[in-house]
């Protein structure tokens, strides 16, 4: 692997919406790229109202050091729009990377999504509903019509995702977290709008187009993302027939991977390992997995999950495996 400080970066304009140029930061090692041509599109958190494409720089550099091509996006949010404007821009980012795959020397069928916090919510929506009309409309900077390119991904990584905005809104109200309450109100019109944006609700309603392999990470000391909400996400994704791995990281706070640390490096290793599994599954099947005709499929109803424990360095990670 290349040292993170040797990673090359490039600022790209991937699209334009509502008078804004949409920028992406590309991270890549100067050495030979990943032989499989894998890429990830990175989506920052910030309660749908703050941060930018540089917020995940530490994690982007770490992932790029192993040969992944990483594209970290700016996108519209509560500072200049309402839901689902962010998802429209994120799917445009995926379409841009896919449309220019040959220029970037990547495989258009080996593109994944990674997002944290509110960004985790956004990438989950983009992953399960990549090509619905509500998530289209942002033009891309490429020699193709954005509408002709799919935004499907082969895997999605959701780091401490705010997967159910209304659940978290009411949690923030009870906890007196007025800054979070205000952020919700900036990006969503009202509580009905928050309810409609829930990943869990979409899964229960069978509104997903795809169920790519998913990795969900929950820090043990996360004061922003209530654990019951995340466990509900795990249950609904698996009940819908999706393959999902759940990593519980005891003792770590919300957004710990924004800073360089041993824990951040271990998380990057886990993401790489998961990415390798997801891409291997794709290669073996020759198609996106799992992306069946999911209408009406509810999968396992007992709510059970298999568990295993792995210790990485000083941090114990509890892995909840997908049902067999």
PDB file of C-alpha atoms in Angstrom:
ATOM      1  CA  UNK A   1       0.000   0.000   0.000  1.00  0.00           C
ATOM      2  CA  UNK A   2       1.079   3.572  -0.621  1.00  0.00           C
ATOM      3  CA  UNK A   3       1.503   5.877   2.391  1.00  0.00           C
ATOM      4  CA  UNK A   4      -1.600   8.108   2.706  1.00  0.00           C
ATOM      5  CA  UNK A   5       0.536  11.237   2.265  1.00  0.00           C
ATOM      6  CA  UNK A   6       1.579  10.039  -1.211  1.00  0.00           C
ATOM      7  CA  UNK A   7      -1.976   9.869  -2.513  1.00  0.00           C
ATOM      8  CA  UNK A   8      -2.674  12.094  -5.500  1.00  0.00           C
ATOM      9  CA  UNK A   9      -5.805  14.254  -5.514  1.00  0.00           C
ATOM     10  CA  UNK A  10      -7.739  15.984  -8.257  1.00  0.00           C
ATOM     11  CA  UNK A  11     -10.777  18.267  -8.072  1.00  0.00           C
ATOM     12  CA  UNK A  12     -13.457  17.399 -10.631  1.00  0.00           C
ATOM     13  CA  UNK A  13     -16.787  18.950 -11.563  1.00  0.00           C
ATOM     14  CA  UNK A  14     -19.237  16.078 -11.826  1.00  0.00           C
ATOM     15  CA  UNK A  15     -22.471  17.993 -12.340  1.00  0.00           C
ATOM     16  CA  UNK A  16     -24.461  21.159 -11.900  1.00  0.00           C
ATOM     17  CA  UNK A  17     -27.747  21.769 -10.112  1.00  0.00           C
ATOM     18  CA  UNK A  18     -29.715  24.853  -9.073  1.00  0.00           C
ATOM     19  CA  UNK A  19     -26.887  27.122 -10.215  1.00  0.00           C
ATOM     20  CA  UNK A  20     -24.215  25.201  -8.285  1.00  0.00           C
ATOM     21  CA  UNK A  21     -21.202  23.419  -9.736  1.00  0.00           C
ATOM     22  CA  UNK A  22     -20.990  20.054  -7.985  1.00  0.00           C
ATOM     23  CA  UNK A  23     -17.412  19.131  -7.120  1.00  0.00           C
ATOM     24  CA  UNK A  24     -15.761  15.808  -6.355  1.00  0.00           C
ATOM     25  CA  UNK A  25     -12.319  15.195  -4.896  1.00  0.00           C
ATOM     26  CA  UNK A  26     -10.616  12.209  -6.492  1.00  0.00           C
ATOM     27  CA  UNK A  27      -8.041  10.261  -4.457  1.00  0.00           C
ATOM     28  CA  UNK A  28      -5.715   7.778  -6.103  1.00  0.00           C
ATOM     29  CA  UNK A  29      -2.363   6.138  -5.455  1.00  0.00           C
ATOM     30  CA  UNK A  30       0.436   6.966  -7.933  1.00  0.00           C
ATOM     31  CA  UNK A  31       1.306   3.274  -8.102  1.00  0.00           C
ATOM     32  CA  UNK A  32      -0.597   0.741 -10.141  1.00  0.00           C
ATOM     33  CA  UNK A  33      -4.316   0.883  -9.486  1.00  0.00           C
ATOM     34  CA  UNK A  34      -6.401  -1.869  -7.975  1.00  0.00           C
ATOM     35  CA  UNK A  35      -6.314  -4.726 -10.486  1.00  0.00           C
ATOM     36  CA  UNK A  36     -10.101  -5.056 -10.284  1.00  0.00           C
ATOM     37  CA  UNK A  37     -10.588  -1.362 -11.062  1.00  0.00           C
ATOM     38  CA  UNK A  38     -12.711  -0.797  -7.975  1.00  0.00           C
ATOM     39  CA  UNK A  39     -14.033   2.644  -7.016  1.00  0.00           C
ATOM     40  CA  UNK A  40     -16.005   4.119  -4.146  1.00  0.00           C
ATOM     41  CA  UNK A  41     -18.103   7.269  -4.042  1.00  0.00           C
ATOM     42  CA  UNK A  42     -17.786   8.923  -0.614  1.00  0.00           C
ATOM     43  CA  UNK A  43     -20.606  10.976   0.959  1.00  0.00           C
ATOM     44  CA  UNK A  44     -19.961  13.135   4.033  1.00  0.00           C
ATOM     45  CA  UNK A  45     -22.229  13.587   7.014  1.00  0.00           C
ATOM     46  CA  UNK A  46     -23.178  16.773   8.840  1.00  0.00           C
ATOM     47  CA  UNK A  47     -26.885  16.462   9.711  1.00  0.00           C
ATOM     48  CA  UNK A  48     -27.779  17.287   6.081  1.00  0.00           C
ATOM     49  CA  UNK A  49     -26.620  20.866   6.692  1.00  0.00           C
ATOM     50  CA  UNK A  50     -22.814  21.025   7.039  1.00  0.00           C
ATOM     51  CA  UNK A  51     -19.381  19.663   6.041  1.00  0.00           C
ATOM     52  CA  UNK A  52     -18.017  19.104   2.543  1.00  0.00           C
ATOM     53  CA  UNK A  53     -16.070  16.740   0.303  1.00  0.00           C
ATOM     54  CA  UNK A  54     -12.894  17.211   2.381  1.00  0.00           C
ATOM     55  CA  UNK A  55     -14.457  16.083   5.670  1.00  0.00           C
ATOM     56  CA  UNK A  56     -13.565  12.424   5.064  1.00  0.00           C
ATOM     57  CA  UNK A  57     -10.031  13.146   3.841  1.00  0.00           C
ATOM     58  CA  UNK A  58      -8.359  10.821   6.368  1.00  0.00           C
ATOM     59  CA  UNK A  59     -10.535   7.857   5.442  1.00  0.00           C
ATOM     60  CA  UNK A  60     -10.391   8.666   1.714  1.00  0.00           C
ATOM     61  CA  UNK A  61      -6.589   8.653   1.753  1.00  0.00           C
ATOM     62  CA  UNK A  62      -6.469   5.416   3.716  1.00  0.00           C
ATOM     63  CA  UNK A  63      -8.811   3.658   1.300  1.00  0.00           C
ATOM     64  CA  UNK A  64      -6.990   5.035  -1.741  1.00  0.00           C
ATOM     65  CA  UNK A  65      -3.648   3.826  -0.368  1.00  0.00           C
ATOM     66  CA  UNK A  66      -4.684   0.236  -1.126  1.00  0.00           C
ATOM     67  CA  UNK A  67      -5.499   1.010  -4.750  1.00  0.00           C
ATOM     68  CA  UNK A  68      -9.144   2.013  -4.611  1.00  0.00           C
ATOM     69  CA  UNK A  69     -10.192   5.049  -6.627  1.00  0.00           C
ATOM     70  CA  UNK A  70     -12.128   7.297  -4.231  1.00  0.00           C
ATOM     71  CA  UNK A  71     -14.464  10.102  -5.303  1.00  0.00           C
ATOM     72  CA  UNK A  72     -15.614  12.309  -2.405  1.00  0.00           C
ATOM     73  CA  UNK A  73     -18.627  14.467  -3.276  1.00  0.00           C
ATOM     74  CA  UNK A  74     -19.986  17.885  -2.533  1.00  0.00           C
ATOM     75  CA  UNK A  75     -23.767  17.968  -2.943  1.00  0.00           C
ATOM     76  CA  UNK A  76     -26.778  20.118  -2.171  1.00  0.00           C
ATOM     77  CA  UNK A  77     -28.227  19.853   1.329  1.00  0.00           C
ATOM     78  CA  UNK A  78     -30.259  21.874   3.821  1.00  0.00           C
ATOM     79  CA  UNK A  79     -28.102  24.933   3.162  1.00  0.00           C
ATOM     80  CA  UNK A  80     -29.514  25.248  -0.338  1.00  0.00           C
ATOM     81  CA  UNK A  81     -32.318  22.745  -0.843  1.00  0.00           C
ATOM     82  CA  UNK A  82     -34.748  20.203   0.556  1.00  0.00           C
ATOM     83  CA  UNK A  83     -34.866  16.437   0.436  1.00  0.00           C
ATOM     84  CA  UNK A  84     -34.296  14.607  -1.923  1.00  0.00           C
ATOM     85  CA  UNK A  85     -31.890  17.080  -3.565  1.00  0.00           C
ATOM     86  CA  UNK A  86     -28.851  15.454  -1.902  1.00  0.00           C
ATOM     87  CA  UNK A  87     -29.769  11.984  -3.171  1.00  0.00           C
ATOM     88  CA  UNK A  88     -30.290  13.372  -6.681  1.00  0.00           C
ATOM     89  CA  UNK A  89     -26.747  14.749  -6.631  1.00  0.00           C
ATOM     90  CA  UNK A  90     -25.258  11.577  -5.148  1.00  0.00           C
ATOM     91  CA  UNK A  91     -26.815   9.356  -7.802  1.00  0.00           C
ATOM     92  CA  UNK A  92     -25.498  11.857 -10.367  1.00  0.00           C
ATOM     93  CA  UNK A  93     -22.039  11.369  -8.852  1.00  0.00           C
ATOM     94  CA  UNK A  94     -22.313   7.610  -9.350  1.00  0.00           C
ATOM     95  CA  UNK A  95     -23.523   8.117 -12.925  1.00  0.00           C
ATOM     96  CA  UNK A  96     -20.597  10.454 -13.602  1.00  0.00           C
ATOM     97  CA  UNK A  97     -18.053   7.916 -12.342  1.00  0.00           C
ATOM     98  CA  UNK A  98     -19.706   5.135 -14.340  1.00  0.00           C
ATOM     99  CA  UNK A  99     -19.942   7.241 -17.519  1.00  0.00           C
ATOM    100  CA  UNK A 100     -16.222   8.100 -17.293  1.00  0.00           C
ATOM    101  CA  UNK A 101     -15.076   4.694 -16.078  1.00  0.00           C
ATOM    102  CA  UNK A 102     -12.764   4.145 -19.039  1.00  0.00           C
ATOM    103  CA  UNK A 103     -11.043   7.495 -18.474  1.00  0.00           C
ATOM    104  CA  UNK A 104     -10.584   6.683 -14.781  1.00  0.00           C
ATOM    105  CA  UNK A 105      -9.456   3.104 -15.528  1.00  0.00           C
ATOM    106  CA  UNK A 106     -12.121   1.574 -13.303  1.00  0.00           C
ATOM    107  CA  UNK A 107     -14.723  -1.129 -13.794  1.00  0.00           C
ATOM    108  CA  UNK A 108     -18.185   0.485 -14.147  1.00  0.00           C
ATOM    109  CA  UNK A 109     -19.732  -2.540 -12.447  1.00  0.00           C
ATOM    110  CA  UNK A 110     -17.467  -2.273  -9.381  1.00  0.00           C
ATOM    111  CA  UNK A 111     -18.542   1.034  -7.901  1.00  0.00           C
ATOM    112  CA  UNK A 112     -19.570   1.224  -4.241  1.00  0.00           C
ATOM    113  CA  UNK A 113     -21.029   3.914  -1.991  1.00  0.00           C
ATOM    114  CA  UNK A 114     -19.770   4.952   1.452  1.00  0.00           C
ATOM    115  CA  UNK A 115     -21.464   7.525   3.668  1.00  0.00           C
ATOM    116  CA  UNK A 116     -21.419   8.556   7.318  1.00  0.00           C
ATOM    117  CA  UNK A 117     -24.159   9.811   9.630  1.00  0.00           C
ATOM    118  CA  UNK A 118     -26.654  11.748   7.481  1.00  0.00           C
ATOM    119  CA  UNK A 119     -24.465  10.691   4.562  1.00  0.00           C
ATOM    120  CA  UNK A 120     -25.040   7.082   5.610  1.00  0.00           C
ATOM    121  CA  UNK A 121     -28.764   7.694   5.282  1.00  0.00           C
ATOM    122  CA  UNK A 122     -28.289   9.259   1.849  1.00  0.00           C
ATOM    123  CA  UNK A 123     -26.136   6.443   0.450  1.00  0.00           C
ATOM    124  CA  UNK A 124     -28.593   3.815   1.665  1.00  0.00           C
ATOM    125  CA  UNK A 125     -31.430   5.567  -0.158  1.00  0.00           C
ATOM    126  CA  UNK A 126     -29.279   5.969  -3.268  1.00  0.00           C
ATOM    127  CA  UNK A 127     -28.278   2.298  -3.109  1.00  0.00           C
ATOM    128  CA  UNK A 128     -31.759   0.808  -2.812  1.00  0.00           C
ATOM    129  CA  UNK A 129     -33.497   3.339  -5.097  1.00  0.00           C
ATOM    130  CA  UNK A 130     -30.780   4.339  -7.575  1.00  0.00           C
ATOM    131  CA  UNK A 131     -32.921   5.026 -10.626  1.00  0.00           C
ATOM    132  CA  UNK A 132     -36.325   6.105  -9.323  1.00  0.00           C
ATOM    133  CA  UNK A 133     -37.627   9.352 -10.800  1.00  0.00           C
ATOM    134  CA  UNK A 134     -37.345  11.172  -7.454  1.00  0.00           C
ATOM    135  CA  UNK A 135     -33.595  10.489  -7.370  1.00  0.00           C
ATOM    136  CA  UNK A 136     -32.887  11.666 -10.919  1.00  0.00           C
ATOM    137  CA  UNK A 137     -32.647  15.091 -12.501  1.00  0.00           C
ATOM    138  CA  UNK A 138     -29.109  16.318 -11.767  1.00  0.00           C
ATOM    139  CA  UNK A 139     -27.153  16.678 -15.046  1.00  0.00           C
ATOM    140  CA  UNK A 140     -23.646  15.223 -15.131  1.00  0.00           C
ATOM    141  CA  UNK A 141     -20.486  16.526 -16.811  1.00  0.00           C
ATOM    142  CA  UNK A 142     -19.980  13.719 -19.298  1.00  0.00           C
ATOM    143  CA  UNK A 143     -20.591  13.101 -22.982  1.00  0.00           C
ATOM    144  CA  UNK A 144     -23.736  11.135 -22.243  1.00  0.00           C
ATOM    145  CA  UNK A 145     -27.239  11.884 -21.044  1.00  0.00           C
ATOM    146  CA  UNK A 146     -27.398  11.246 -17.296  1.00  0.00           C
ATOM    147  CA  UNK A 147     -30.781   9.595 -17.749  1.00  0.00           C
ATOM    148  CA  UNK A 148     -29.188   6.884 -19.894  1.00  0.00           C
ATOM    149  CA  UNK A 149     -26.741   5.796 -17.158  1.00  0.00           C
ATOM    150  CA  UNK A 150     -27.731   3.730 -14.132  1.00  0.00           C
ATOM    151  CA  UNK A 151     -26.693   4.741 -10.611  1.00  0.00           C
ATOM    152  CA  UNK A 152     -26.730   1.145  -9.330  1.00  0.00           C
ATOM    153  CA  UNK A 153     -23.851   0.152  -7.068  1.00  0.00           C
ATOM    154  CA  UNK A 154     -22.494  -3.249  -6.110  1.00  0.00           C
ATOM    155  CA  UNK A 155     -22.156  -2.463  -2.391  1.00  0.00           C
ATOM    156  CA  UNK A 156     -22.913   0.212   0.183  1.00  0.00           C
ATOM    157  CA  UNK A 157     -21.179   1.078   3.473  1.00  0.00           C
ATOM    158  CA  UNK A 158     -23.233   3.091   5.968  1.00  0.00           C
ATOM    159  CA  UNK A 159     -21.189   4.446   8.876  1.00  0.00           C
ATOM    160  CA  UNK A 160     -23.412   5.321  11.881  1.00  0.00           C
ATOM    161  CA  UNK A 161     -26.308   6.155   9.507  1.00  0.00           C
ATOM    162  CA  UNK A 162     -29.297   8.304  10.444  1.00  0.00           C
ATOM    163  CA  UNK A 163     -31.406   5.733   8.627  1.00  0.00           C
ATOM    164  CA  UNK A 164     -34.800   6.918   9.913  1.00  0.00           C
ATOM    165  CA  UNK A 165     -34.896  10.748  10.051  1.00  0.00           C
ATOM    166  CA  UNK A 166     -38.155  10.923  12.021  1.00  0.00           C
ATOM    167  CA  UNK A 167     -36.886   8.421  14.616  1.00  0.00           C
ATOM    168  CA  UNK A 168     -33.747  10.496  15.123  1.00  0.00           C
ATOM    169  CA  UNK A 169     -35.705  13.789  15.098  1.00  0.00           C
ATOM    170  CA  UNK A 170     -37.853  12.631  18.013  1.00  0.00           C
ATOM    171  CA  UNK A 171     -34.809  11.204  19.789  1.00  0.00           C
ATOM    172  CA  UNK A 172     -33.075  14.597  19.443  1.00  0.00           C
ATOM    173  CA  UNK A 173     -36.148  16.357  20.810  1.00  0.00           C
ATOM    174  CA  UNK A 174     -36.245  14.099  23.874  1.00  0.00           C
ATOM    175  CA  UNK A 175     -32.499  14.493  24.423  1.00  0.00           C
ATOM    176  CA  UNK A 176     -32.599  18.283  24.125  1.00  0.00           C
ATOM    177  CA  UNK A 177     -30.284  18.247  21.096  1.00  0.00           C
ATOM    178  CA  UNK A 178     -31.596  21.469  19.615  1.00  0.00           C
ATOM    179  CA  UNK A 179     -28.807  21.692  17.027  1.00  0.00           C
ATOM    180  CA  UNK A 180     -29.931  18.365  15.554  1.00  0.00           C
ATOM    181  CA  UNK A 181     -33.598  19.341  15.706  1.00  0.00           C
ATOM    182  CA  UNK A 182     -32.815  22.544  13.801  1.00  0.00           C
ATOM    183  CA  UNK A 183     -30.790  20.637  11.196  1.00  0.00           C
ATOM    184  CA  UNK A 184     -33.672  18.261  10.513  1.00  0.00           C
ATOM    185  CA  UNK A 185     -36.010  21.198  10.016  1.00  0.00           C
ATOM    186  CA  UNK A 186     -33.630  22.795   7.516  1.00  0.00           C
ATOM    187  CA  UNK A 187     -33.485  19.791   5.201  1.00  0.00           C
ATOM    188  CA  UNK A 188     -37.016  18.400   5.647  1.00  0.00           C
ATOM    189  CA  UNK A 189     -40.281  20.285   5.269  1.00  0.00           C
ATOM    190  CA  UNK A 190     -42.046  18.578   8.170  1.00  0.00           C
ATOM    191  CA  UNK A 191     -42.352  15.295  10.043  1.00  0.00           C
ATOM    192  CA  UNK A 192     -44.273  13.657   7.203  1.00  0.00           C
ATOM    193  CA  UNK A 193     -41.338  14.476   4.925  1.00  0.00           C
ATOM    194  CA  UNK A 194     -38.950  12.858   7.431  1.00  0.00           C
ATOM    195  CA  UNK A 195     -41.138   9.757   7.640  1.00  0.00           C
ATOM    196  CA  UNK A 196     -41.182   9.411   3.860  1.00  0.00           C
ATOM    197  CA  UNK A 197     -37.354   9.580   3.772  1.00  0.00           C
ATOM    198  CA  UNK A 198     -36.893   6.611   6.129  1.00  0.00           C
ATOM    199  CA  UNK A 199     -34.841   3.742   4.720  1.00  0.00           C
ATOM    200  CA  UNK A 200     -36.696   1.330   7.002  1.00  0.00           C
ATOM    201  CA  UNK A 201     -40.072   2.561   5.725  1.00  0.00           C
ATOM    202  CA  UNK A 202     -38.979   2.090   2.096  1.00  0.00           C
ATOM    203  CA  UNK A 203     -37.812  -1.455   2.857  1.00  0.00           C
ATOM    204  CA  UNK A 204     -41.035  -2.370   4.657  1.00  0.00           C
ATOM    205  CA  UNK A 205     -43.081  -0.954   1.772  1.00  0.00           C
ATOM    206  CA  UNK A 206     -41.095  -2.933  -0.798  1.00  0.00           C
ATOM    207  CA  UNK A 207     -40.054   0.243  -2.628  1.00  0.00           C
ATOM    208  CA  UNK A 208     -36.468  -0.831  -3.268  1.00  0.00           C
ATOM    209  CA  UNK A 209     -35.126  -1.424  -6.760  1.00  0.00           C
ATOM    210  CA  UNK A 210     -31.920  -3.096  -5.563  1.00  0.00           C
ATOM    211  CA  UNK A 211     -30.464  -4.561  -2.394  1.00  0.00           C
ATOM    212  CA  UNK A 212     -26.693  -4.362  -2.793  1.00  0.00           C
ATOM    213  CA  UNK A 213     -24.458  -5.992  -0.206  1.00  0.00           C
ATOM    214  CA  UNK A 214     -24.374  -3.647   2.794  1.00  0.00           C
ATOM    215  CA  UNK A 215     -22.073  -2.959   5.731  1.00  0.00           C
ATOM    216  CA  UNK A 216     -23.484  -0.941   8.648  1.00  0.00           C
ATOM    217  CA  UNK A 217     -21.195   0.348  11.414  1.00  0.00           C
ATOM    218  CA  UNK A 218     -22.441   1.513  14.833  1.00  0.00           C
ATOM    219  CA  UNK A 219     -20.064   3.052  17.424  1.00  0.00           C
ATOM    220  CA  UNK A 220     -20.818   1.996  20.974  1.00  0.00           C
ATOM    221  CA  UNK A 221     -20.733   5.536  22.400  1.00  0.00           C
ATOM    222  CA  UNK A 222     -22.647   7.244  19.591  1.00  0.00           C
ATOM    223  CA  UNK A 223     -24.742  10.041  21.112  1.00  0.00           C
ATOM    224  CA  UNK A 224     -26.169  11.080  17.727  1.00  0.00           C
ATOM    225  CA  UNK A 225     -27.458   7.783  16.342  1.00  0.00           C
ATOM    226  CA  UNK A 226     -29.636   5.710  18.700  1.00  0.00           C
ATOM    227  CA  UNK A 227     -28.747   2.037  18.545  1.00  0.00           C
ATOM    228  CA  UNK A 228     -32.364   0.771  18.353  1.00  0.00           C
ATOM    229  CA  UNK A 229     -32.783   2.696  15.093  1.00  0.00           C
ATOM    230  CA  UNK A 230     -29.734   0.982  13.600  1.00  0.00           C
ATOM    231  CA  UNK A 231     -30.820  -2.475  14.745  1.00  0.00           C
ATOM    232  CA  UNK A 232     -34.213  -1.844  13.152  1.00  0.00           C
ATOM    233  CA  UNK A 233     -32.381  -1.039   9.910  1.00  0.00           C
ATOM    234  CA  UNK A 234     -30.447  -4.322  10.151  1.00  0.00           C
ATOM    235  CA  UNK A 235     -33.660  -6.269  10.688  1.00  0.00           C
ATOM    236  CA  UNK A 236     -35.575  -4.588   7.857  1.00  0.00           C
ATOM    237  CA  UNK A 237     -32.729  -4.959   5.351  1.00  0.00           C
ATOM    238  CA  UNK A 238     -32.348  -8.635   6.114  1.00  0.00           C
ATOM    239  CA  UNK A 239     -36.112  -9.221   6.180  1.00  0.00           C
ATOM    240  CA  UNK A 240     -36.282  -7.655   2.717  1.00  0.00           C
ATOM    241  CA  UNK A 241     -33.799 -10.265   1.488  1.00  0.00           C
ATOM    242  CA  UNK A 242     -30.637  -8.181   1.553  1.00  0.00           C
ATOM    243  CA  UNK A 243     -27.146  -9.275   2.584  1.00  0.00           C
ATOM    244  CA  UNK A 244     -25.981  -7.042   5.444  1.00  0.00           C
ATOM    245  CA  UNK A 245     -23.040  -7.163   7.857  1.00  0.00           C
ATOM    246  CA  UNK A 246     -23.261  -5.164  11.073  1.00  0.00           C
ATOM    247  CA  UNK A 247     -20.136  -3.989  12.917  1.00  0.00           C
ATOM    248  CA  UNK A 248     -20.559  -2.743  16.463  1.00  0.00           C
ATOM    249  CA  UNK A 249     -17.550  -0.789  17.732  1.00  0.00           C
ATOM    250  CA  UNK A 250     -17.694  -0.518  21.536  1.00  0.00           C
ATOM    251  CA  UNK A 251     -16.245   2.533  23.232  1.00  0.00           C
ATOM    252  CA  UNK A 252     -16.041   4.693  20.117  1.00  0.00           C
ATOM    253  CA  UNK A 253     -17.938   7.961  19.526  1.00  0.00           C
ATOM    254  CA  UNK A 254     -19.986   9.208  16.605  1.00  0.00           C
ATOM    255  CA  UNK A 255     -17.915  10.150  13.543  1.00  0.00           C
ATOM    256  CA  UNK A 256     -14.654   8.808  14.999  1.00  0.00           C
ATOM    257  CA  UNK A 257     -13.294   8.098  11.501  1.00  0.00           C
ATOM    258  CA  UNK A 258     -13.069  11.803  10.633  1.00  0.00           C
ATOM    259  CA  UNK A 259      -9.791  11.847  12.594  1.00  0.00           C
ATOM    260  CA  UNK A 260      -6.605   9.852  12.072  1.00  0.00           C
ATOM    261  CA  UNK A 261      -6.341   7.090  14.678  1.00  0.00           C
ATOM    262  CA  UNK A 262      -5.678   3.396  15.061  1.00  0.00           C
ATOM    263  CA  UNK A 263      -9.449   2.853  15.134  1.00  0.00           C
ATOM    264  CA  UNK A 264      -9.884   4.710  11.852  1.00  0.00           C
ATOM    265  CA  UNK A 265      -7.202   2.551  10.247  1.00  0.00           C
ATOM    266  CA  UNK A 266      -8.883  -0.605  11.522  1.00  0.00           C
ATOM    267  CA  UNK A 267     -12.204   0.612  10.171  1.00  0.00           C
ATOM    268  CA  UNK A 268     -10.602   1.221   6.769  1.00  0.00           C
ATOM    269  CA  UNK A 269      -9.299  -2.359   6.868  1.00  0.00           C
ATOM    270  CA  UNK A 270     -12.814  -3.616   7.580  1.00  0.00           C
ATOM    271  CA  UNK A 271     -14.248  -1.562   4.722  1.00  0.00           C
ATOM    272  CA  UNK A 272     -11.579  -2.931   2.380  1.00  0.00           C
ATOM    273  CA  UNK A 273     -12.320  -6.489   3.475  1.00  0.00           C
ATOM    274  CA  UNK A 274     -16.041  -5.983   2.971  1.00  0.00           C
ATOM    275  CA  UNK A 275     -15.464  -4.347  -0.402  1.00  0.00           C
ATOM    276  CA  UNK A 276     -13.393  -7.331  -1.477  1.00  0.00           C
ATOM    277  CA  UNK A 277     -16.178  -9.698  -0.419  1.00  0.00           C
ATOM    278  CA  UNK A 278     -18.814  -7.685  -2.269  1.00  0.00           C
ATOM    279  CA  UNK A 279     -16.766  -7.454  -5.442  1.00  0.00           C
ATOM    280  CA  UNK A 280     -15.899 -11.154  -5.289  1.00  0.00           C
ATOM    281  CA  UNK A 281     -19.616 -11.964  -5.026  1.00  0.00           C
ATOM    282  CA  UNK A 282     -20.279  -9.772  -8.032  1.00  0.00           C
ATOM    283  CA  UNK A 283     -17.518 -11.429 -10.047  1.00  0.00           C
ATOM    284  CA  UNK A 284     -18.801 -14.893  -9.199  1.00  0.00           C
ATOM    285  CA  UNK A 285     -22.363 -14.085 -10.201  1.00  0.00           C
ATOM    286  CA  UNK A 286     -21.753 -11.807 -13.162  1.00  0.00           C
ATOM    287  CA  UNK A 287     -24.458  -9.444 -11.902  1.00  0.00           C
ATOM    288  CA  UNK A 288     -25.294  -7.162  -9.005  1.00  0.00           C
ATOM    289  CA  UNK A 289     -25.888  -9.176  -5.852  1.00  0.00           C
ATOM    290  CA  UNK A 290     -28.326  -9.190  -4.361  1.00  0.00           C
ATOM    291  CA  UNK A 291     -30.496  -7.289  -6.832  1.00  0.00           C
ATOM    292  CA  UNK A 292     -33.406  -9.651  -7.427  1.00  0.00           C
ATOM    293  CA  UNK A 293     -36.967  -8.816  -8.265  1.00  0.00           C
ATOM    294  CA  UNK A 294     -37.549  -7.757  -4.690  1.00  0.00           C
ATOM    295  CA  UNK A 295     -41.174  -6.629  -4.963  1.00  0.00           C
ATOM    296  CA  UNK A 296     -43.121  -8.221  -2.147  1.00  0.00           C
ATOM    297  CA  UNK A 297     -40.152 -10.244  -0.857  1.00  0.00           C
ATOM    298  CA  UNK A 298     -39.867 -10.112   2.908  1.00  0.00           C
ATOM    299  CA  UNK A 299     -37.218 -12.752   3.551  1.00  0.00           C
ATOM    300  CA  UNK A 300     -36.834 -14.117   7.062  1.00  0.00           C
ATOM    301  CA  UNK A 301     -39.516 -13.080   9.536  1.00  0.00           C
ATOM    302  CA  UNK A 302     -38.060 -14.214  12.852  1.00  0.00           C
ATOM    303  CA  UNK A 303     -35.849 -11.136  13.129  1.00  0.00           C
ATOM    304  CA  UNK A 304     -32.913 -13.314  14.086  1.00  0.00           C
ATOM    305  CA  UNK A 305     -29.340 -12.597  13.140  1.00  0.00           C
ATOM    306  CA  UNK A 306     -26.181 -14.605  13.454  1.00  0.00           C
ATOM    307  CA  UNK A 307     -23.423 -13.109  15.565  1.00  0.00           C
ATOM    308  CA  UNK A 308     -19.686 -13.461  15.715  1.00  0.00           C
ATOM    309  CA  UNK A 309     -17.043 -11.514  17.570  1.00  0.00           C
ATOM    310  CA  UNK A 310     -13.698 -10.411  16.213  1.00  0.00           C
ATOM    311  CA  UNK A 311     -11.038  -8.481  18.097  1.00  0.00           C
ATOM    312  CA  UNK A 312      -8.950  -6.066  16.049  1.00  0.00           C
ATOM    313  CA  UNK A 313      -6.112  -4.567  18.026  1.00  0.00           C
ATOM    314  CA  UNK A 314      -7.565  -3.027  21.179  1.00  0.00           C
ATOM    315  CA  UNK A 315     -11.098  -2.617  19.814  1.00  0.00           C
ATOM    316  CA  UNK A 316     -13.660  -5.404  19.875  1.00  0.00           C
ATOM    317  CA  UNK A 317     -15.878  -5.440  16.798  1.00  0.00           C
ATOM    318  CA  UNK A 318     -19.068  -7.453  16.973  1.00  0.00           C
ATOM    319  CA  UNK A 319     -20.044  -8.675  13.543  1.00  0.00           C
ATOM    320  CA  UNK A 320     -23.669  -9.543  12.936  1.00  0.00           C
ATOM    321  CA  UNK A 321     -23.722 -11.738   9.878  1.00  0.00           C
ATOM    322  CA  UNK A 322     -26.384 -11.952   7.203  1.00  0.00           C
ATOM    323  CA  UNK A 323     -28.913 -14.790   7.492  1.00  0.00           C
ATOM    324  CA  UNK A 324     -28.000 -17.907   5.538  1.00  0.00           C
TER     325      UNK A 324
END
